[in-house]
CSV table of C-alpha atoms in Angstrom, one decimal:
chain,number,residue,atom,x,y,z
A,1480,MET,CA,-0.1,0.1,0.0
A,1481,ALA,CA,2.9,2.4,0.7
A,1482,GLU,CA,4.3,1.9,-2.8
A,1483,VAL,CA,0.9,2.6,-4.4
A,1484,SER,CA,0.6,5.7,-2.2
A,1485,ARG,CA,3.9,6.8,-3.5
A,1486,VAL,CA,2.9,6.4,-7.0
A,1487,VAL,CA,-0.2,8.3,-6.5
A,1488,ASP,CA,1.6,11.1,-4.6
A,1489,GLY,CA,4.0,11.2,-7.7
A,1490,LEU,CA,1.2,11.5,-10.3
A,1491,ARG,CA,-0.4,14.3,-8.2
A,1492,ALA,CA,2.7,16.2,-8.0
A,1493,TYR,CA,3.6,15.7,-11.6
A,1494,ARG,CA,0.0,17.0,-12.5
A,1495,LEU,CA,0.2,20.0,-10.5
A,1496,ILE,CA,3.9,20.9,-11.5
A,1497,GLY,CA,3.1,20.3,-15.2
A,1498,GLY,CA,-0.2,22.1,-15.0
A,1499,MET,CA,1.6,25.1,-13.6
A,1500,TRP,CA,4.1,25.2,-16.6
A,1501,ILE,CA,1.3,24.7,-19.1
A,1502,ARG,CA,-0.7,27.6,-17.7
A,1503,SER,CA,2.6,29.8,-17.8
A,1504,THR,CA,3.1,28.8,-21.5
A,1505,MET,CA,-0.4,29.5,-22.5
A,1506,ALA,CA,-0.1,33.0,-21.1
A,1507,TYR,CA,2.0,33.9,-24.2
A,1508,ARG,CA,0.0,32.1,-26.8
A,1509,ALA,CA,1.6,33.7,-29.8
A,1510,SER,CA,5.0,32.6,-28.3
A,1511,PHE,CA,3.9,29.0,-27.7
A,1512,ALA,CA,2.6,28.8,-31.4
A,1513,MET,CA,5.9,30.0,-32.6
A,1514,THR,CA,7.9,27.6,-30.7
A,1515,THR,CA,5.7,24.7,-31.3
A,1516,PHE,CA,6.0,25.5,-35.1
A,1517,ALA,CA,9.9,25.8,-34.6
A,1518,ASN,CA,10.0,22.5,-33.0
A,1519,PHE,CA,7.8,21.0,-35.9
A,1520,ALA,CA,10.0,22.5,-38.7
A,1521,VAL,CA,13.4,21.5,-37.1
A,1522,THR,CA,12.2,17.8,-36.5
A,1523,ALA,CA,10.9,17.7,-40.0
A,1524,LEU,CA,14.3,18.4,-41.3
A,1525,ASP,CA,15.2,14.8,-40.3
A,1526,PHE,CA,12.5,13.6,-42.8
A,1527,VAL,CA,13.7,16.0,-45.4
A,1528,GLY,CA,17.1,14.4,-45.3
A,1529,ILE,CA,15.5,11.0,-45.9
A,1530,LEU,CA,13.7,12.3,-48.8
A,1531,LEU,CA,16.7,13.6,-50.1
A,1532,MET,CA,18.3,10.1,-50.0
A,1533,PHE,CA,15.4,8.6,-51.8
A,1534,SER,CA,15.8,11.3,-54.7
A,1535,ARG,CA,18.9,9.4,-55.6
A,1536,VAL,CA,17.8,5.7,-54.6
A,1537,LYS,CA,14.6,3.8,-54.9
A,1538,VAL,CA,15.2,1.7,-51.9
A,1539,LEU,CA,17.2,2.0,-48.7
A,1540,GLY,CA,18.5,-1.3,-47.3
A,1541,GLY,CA,15.7,-3.0,-49.4
A,1542,TRP,CA,13.1,-0.8,-47.9
A,1543,PRO,CA,10.9,1.7,-50.2
A,1544,LEU,CA,10.1,5.1,-49.0
A,1545,PRO,CA,6.7,4.5,-47.7
A,1546,GLU,CA,8.1,1.7,-45.3
A,1547,VAL,CA,11.0,3.9,-44.1
A,1548,ALA,CA,8.4,6.6,-43.5
A,1549,PHE,CA,6.5,4.0,-41.5
A,1550,LEU,CA,9.5,3.6,-39.2
A,1551,TYR,CA,10.2,7.2,-39.1
A,1552,GLY,CA,6.5,7.9,-38.0
A,1553,LEU,CA,6.3,5.4,-35.4
A,1554,SER,CA,9.7,6.3,-34.0
A,1555,SER,CA,9.0,10.0,-33.8
A,1556,VAL,CA,5.6,9.7,-32.4
A,1557,ALA,CA,6.5,7.2,-29.6
A,1558,PHE,CA,9.7,9.3,-28.8
A,1559,GLY,CA,7.7,12.6,-28.9
A,1560,PHE,CA,5.3,11.4,-26.2
A,1561,ALA,CA,8.2,10.4,-24.1
A,1562,ASP,CA,10.1,13.6,-24.7
A,1563,LEU,CA,6.9,15.7,-24.0
A,1564,ALA,CA,6.3,13.7,-20.6
A,1565,ILE,CA,9.8,13.4,-19.2
A,1566,GLY,CA,12.2,15.0,-21.6
A,1567,SER,CA,13.2,17.5,-18.7
A,1568,MET,CA,15.0,14.5,-17.0
A,1569,GLU,CA,18.2,15.3,-19.1
A,1570,ARG,CA,18.8,18.5,-17.1
A,1571,LEU,CA,19.3,16.5,-13.7
A,1572,GLY,CA,23.2,16.6,-14.3
A,1573,GLN,CA,23.0,20.4,-14.1
A,1574,ARG,CA,20.9,20.3,-11.0
A,1575,VAL,CA,23.3,17.8,-9.4
A,1576,ARG,CA,26.3,20.2,-10.3
A,1577,ASP,CA,24.8,23.6,-8.9
A,1578,GLY,CA,23.2,22.0,-6.0
A,1579,THR,CA,19.6,22.9,-7.0
A,1580,LEU,CA,18.6,19.4,-6.6
A,1581,ASP,CA,18.7,19.8,-2.8
A,1582,THR,CA,15.6,22.1,-3.0
A,1583,LEU,CA,13.4,19.2,-4.6
A,1584,LEU,CA,14.6,16.8,-1.9
A,1585,VAL,CA,13.1,18.7,0.9
A,1586,ARG,CA,9.6,19.1,-0.7
A,1587,PRO,CA,7.0,16.7,0.3
A,1588,ALA,CA,6.7,15.2,-3.1
A,1589,PRO,CA,8.5,12.3,-5.0
A,1590,VAL,CA,11.8,13.6,-6.5
A,1591,LEU,CA,11.2,11.8,-9.8
A,1592,ALA,CA,7.9,13.5,-10.4
A,1593,GLN,CA,9.5,17.0,-9.8
A,1594,VAL,CA,12.2,16.4,-12.0
A,1595,ALA,CA,10.2,15.0,-14.9
A,1596,ALA,CA,7.5,17.8,-14.6
A,1597,ASP,CA,10.1,20.6,-14.4
A,1598,ARG,CA,9.8,23.2,-17.1
A,1599,PHE,CA,7.1,21.0,-18.9
A,1600,ALA,CA,7.6,22.0,-22.5
A,1601,LEU,CA,4.3,22.0,-24.3
A,1602,ARG,CA,6.1,23.0,-27.5
A,1603,ARG,CA,7.3,19.4,-27.9
A,1604,LEU,CA,3.8,18.8,-29.4
A,1605,GLY,CA,5.5,19.9,-32.7
A,1606,ARG,CA,7.7,16.7,-32.8
A,1607,ILE,CA,4.6,14.6,-32.3
A,1608,MET,CA,2.4,16.4,-34.8
A,1609,GLN,CA,5.2,16.0,-37.5
A,1610,GLY,CA,5.8,12.3,-36.7
A,1611,ALA,CA,2.0,11.8,-36.9
A,1612,LEU,CA,1.8,13.5,-40.4
A,1613,VAL,CA,4.5,11.2,-41.7
A,1614,LEU,CA,2.9,8.2,-40.1
A,1615,GLY,CA,-0.4,9.1,-41.8
A,1616,TYR,CA,1.5,9.5,-45.2
A,1617,ALA,CA,3.1,6.1,-44.7
A,1618,LEU,CA,-0.3,4.3,-43.8
A,1619,ALA,CA,-1.7,5.8,-46.9
A,1620,ALA,CA,1.1,4.9,-49.3
A,1621,VAL,CA,2.2,1.5,-47.9
A,1622,HIS,CA,0.4,-1.8,-48.8
A,1623,ILE,CA,-0.3,-3.6,-45.6
A,1624,ASP,CA,-2.4,-6.8,-45.4
A,1625,TRP,CA,-4.3,-5.8,-42.5
A,1626,THR,CA,-5.6,-8.0,-39.9
A,1627,PRO,CA,-7.2,-7.5,-36.3
A,1628,LEU,CA,-3.8,-8.3,-34.8
A,1629,LYS,CA,-2.0,-5.7,-36.9
A,1630,VAL,CA,-4.6,-3.0,-36.2
A,1631,LEU,CA,-4.3,-3.8,-32.5
A,1632,LEU,CA,-0.5,-3.7,-32.7
A,1633,MET,CA,-0.5,0.0,-34.0
A,1634,PRO,CA,-1.5,1.7,-30.7
A,1635,VAL,CA,0.4,-0.8,-28.6
A,1636,MET,CA,3.6,0.1,-30.6
A,1637,VAL,CA,3.1,3.8,-29.8
A,1638,VAL,CA,2.5,3.3,-26.1
A,1639,SER,CA,5.0,0.6,-25.4
A,1640,GLY,CA,7.7,2.7,-27.4
A,1641,ALA,CA,6.9,5.6,-25.4
A,1642,GLY,CA,7.4,3.5,-22.3
A,1643,ILE,CA,10.7,2.2,-23.3
A,1644,PHE,CA,12.0,5.7,-24.2
A,1645,CYS,CA,10.8,7.0,-20.9
A,1646,ALA,CA,12.8,4.2,-19.2
A,1647,VAL,CA,15.9,5.3,-21.1
A,1648,PHE,CA,15.4,9.0,-19.9
A,1649,VAL,CA,15.1,7.8,-16.3
A,1650,ALA,CA,18.1,5.3,-16.5
A,1651,GLY,CA,20.2,8.1,-18.2
A,1652,ALA,CA,19.2,10.5,-15.4
A,1653,ALA,CA,20.1,7.9,-12.9
A,1654,PHE,CA,23.5,7.7,-14.5
A,1655,GLN,CA,24.1,11.5,-14.0
A,1656,PHE,CA,23.9,11.1,-10.5
A,1657,VAL,CA,27.3,9.6,-10.8
A,1658,ALA,CA,28.8,11.2,-13.8
A,1659,GLN,CA,27.2,14.6,-13.1
A,1660,ASP,CA,28.1,16.1,-16.5
A,1661,ALA,CA,26.7,13.4,-18.9
A,1662,SER,CA,23.6,14.9,-20.6
A,1663,GLU,CA,25.2,14.3,-24.0
A,1664,VAL,CA,25.7,10.5,-23.2
A,1665,GLN,CA,22.1,10.4,-22.3
A,1666,ASN,CA,21.1,12.4,-25.4
A,1667,ALA,CA,23.0,9.7,-27.5
A,1668,PHE,CA,20.6,6.9,-26.2
A,1669,THR,CA,17.5,8.9,-26.3
A,1670,TYR,CA,17.6,11.3,-29.2
A,1671,GLY,CA,20.4,9.2,-31.0
A,1672,GLY,CA,18.1,6.1,-30.4
A,1673,ALA,CA,15.0,7.7,-31.8
A,1674,THR,CA,17.2,8.7,-35.0
A,1675,LEU,CA,18.5,5.2,-35.3
A,1676,LEU,CA,15.0,3.5,-35.4
A,1677,GLN,CA,14.0,5.9,-38.3
A,1678,TYR,CA,16.0,3.8,-40.5
A,1679,PRO,CA,15.8,0.1,-41.6
A,1680,PRO,CA,17.8,-2.3,-39.5
A,1681,THR,CA,19.2,-3.7,-42.8
A,1682,VAL,CA,21.4,-0.7,-43.2
A,1683,PHE,CA,23.2,-1.4,-39.9
A,1684,GLY,CA,25.7,-4.0,-38.9
A,1685,ARG,CA,24.5,-7.2,-37.3
A,1686,GLU,CA,26.2,-6.6,-34.1
A,1687,LEU,CA,24.6,-3.2,-33.7
A,1688,VAL,CA,21.2,-4.7,-34.3
A,1689,ARG,CA,21.8,-7.3,-31.7
A,1690,GLY,CA,23.0,-4.6,-29.3
A,1691,VAL,CA,19.6,-2.6,-29.7
A,1692,THR,CA,17.6,-5.9,-29.4
A,1693,PHE,CA,19.1,-7.6,-26.4
A,1694,LEU,CA,21.1,-4.9,-24.5
A,1695,LEU,CA,19.3,-1.8,-25.0
A,1696,PRO,CA,15.9,-3.0,-26.5
A,1697,LEU,CA,15.0,-0.2,-28.7
A,1698,ALA,CA,14.3,-2.6,-31.4
A,1699,PHE,CA,11.0,-3.4,-29.7
A,1700,VAL,CA,9.8,0.2,-30.3
A,1701,THR,CA,9.7,-0.1,-34.1
A,1702,TRP,CA,12.0,-2.7,-36.0
A,1703,LEU,CA,10.4,-5.8,-34.6
A,1704,PRO,CA,6.7,-5.0,-34.5
A,1705,ALA,CA,6.8,-3.0,-37.7
A,1706,ALA,CA,8.5,-5.9,-39.6
A,1707,TYR,CA,5.4,-8.0,-38.5
A,1708,VAL,CA,2.9,-5.1,-39.7
A,1709,LEU,CA,4.6,-4.9,-42.9
A,1710,GLY,CA,5.0,-8.5,-43.6
A,1711,ARG,CA,8.8,-8.4,-43.5
A,1712,SER,CA,11.1,-11.2,-42.1
A,1713,MET,CA,11.9,-10.4,-38.5
A,1714,PRO,CA,15.4,-8.9,-37.9
A,1715,LEU,CA,18.1,-11.5,-36.6
A,1716,GLY,CA,15.8,-14.4,-37.8
A,1717,LEU,CA,13.8,-13.9,-34.4
A,1718,PRO,CA,10.3,-15.6,-34.3
A,1719,GLN,CA,7.2,-13.5,-35.1
A,1720,TRP,CA,5.8,-13.7,-31.5
A,1721,VAL,CA,8.5,-11.2,-30.5
A,1722,ALA,CA,6.5,-8.5,-32.5
A,1723,PHE,CA,3.9,-8.7,-29.5
A,1724,ALA,CA,6.5,-8.4,-26.9
A,1725,PRO,CA,7.0,-4.6,-26.6
A,1726,PRO,CA,4.4,-4.2,-23.7
A,1727,LEU,CA,6.5,-6.7,-21.5
A,1728,VAL,CA,9.6,-5.2,-22.5
A,1729,ALA,CA,8.4,-1.7,-21.7
A,1730,VAL,CA,7.4,-2.8,-18.2
A,1731,ALA,CA,10.8,-4.6,-17.5
A,1732,CYS,CA,12.6,-1.5,-18.8
A,1733,LEU,CA,10.6,0.8,-16.6
A,1734,ALA,CA,11.1,-1.5,-13.5
A,1735,LEU,CA,14.7,-1.6,-14.2
A,1736,SER,CA,15.1,2.1,-14.6
A,1737,GLY,CA,13.2,2.7,-11.5
A,1738,LEU,CA,15.7,0.6,-9.5
A,1739,ALA,CA,18.4,2.4,-11.2
A,1740,TRP,CA,16.9,5.8,-10.1
A,1741,ARG,CA,16.6,4.7,-6.6
A,1742,ALA,CA,20.1,3.6,-6.5
A,1743,GLY,CA,21.4,6.9,-8.0
A,1744,LEU,CA,19.2,9.0,-5.7
A,1745,ARG,CA,20.5,7.0,-2.5
A,1746,SER,CA,24.1,7.8,-3.8
A,1747,TYR,CA,23.5,11.5,-4.2
A,1748,ARG,CA,25.6,13.8,-1.9
A,1749,SER,CA,25.0,17.4,-1.8
A,1750,THR,CA,27.5,19.9,-3.0
A,1751,GLY,CA,27.5,21.5,0.5
A,1752,SER,CA,27.2,25.0,-1.1
């Protein structure tokens, strides 16, 4: 019961802090519209790069443009939700260095919820909208033999993918308790991982594909379930049932990242300033 109470308290604190930042943002609606559009435009440049590649080739690693757009859209939307929800975790290292984390420790609310909701950036909706537009194009352009299982798998991929990325954000923040100045290392696995998944697994080395399947299971965000939806062979010759494993992988990743967070928080020592 104590653990459930802590979760409820954390969600309440997150809602209150996030709501405060949203109200602050919406006080300047023109600024919000411009920054959201800027976020939309900047993230769209990634897909422009893909379009430029396909202006020279018909397939990339054996995947045509609509299928690559399918990967891109799924990765962008899943990562966009995680980035919107807890993208502020990447600033934990700065709080550790300047000692401002101490102010969160004395408040009667879970530290994780406070860090995650701090400076909640509603402008990150631009990434989600841009990814959703590309995904919509992909679904209209690609040929998929739809079945009830494939239809069900679509929202499961997005939710599970967001959960896996959230776990990476939390684990990266936990690492910053030790490294203190490791935001770029964290970004390599969050933003870098999202970019990696926008391309077919066939363009990468087999060892890299193994690494993001069995070590850092980002492949469960798009590559494995998308291969099933598109009717392609599974990467690494894995059985088709692994396409339905993302929810379990997400739960396992979130549980492990939670343990890492607790260990990191227990190891924290104030700057003393």
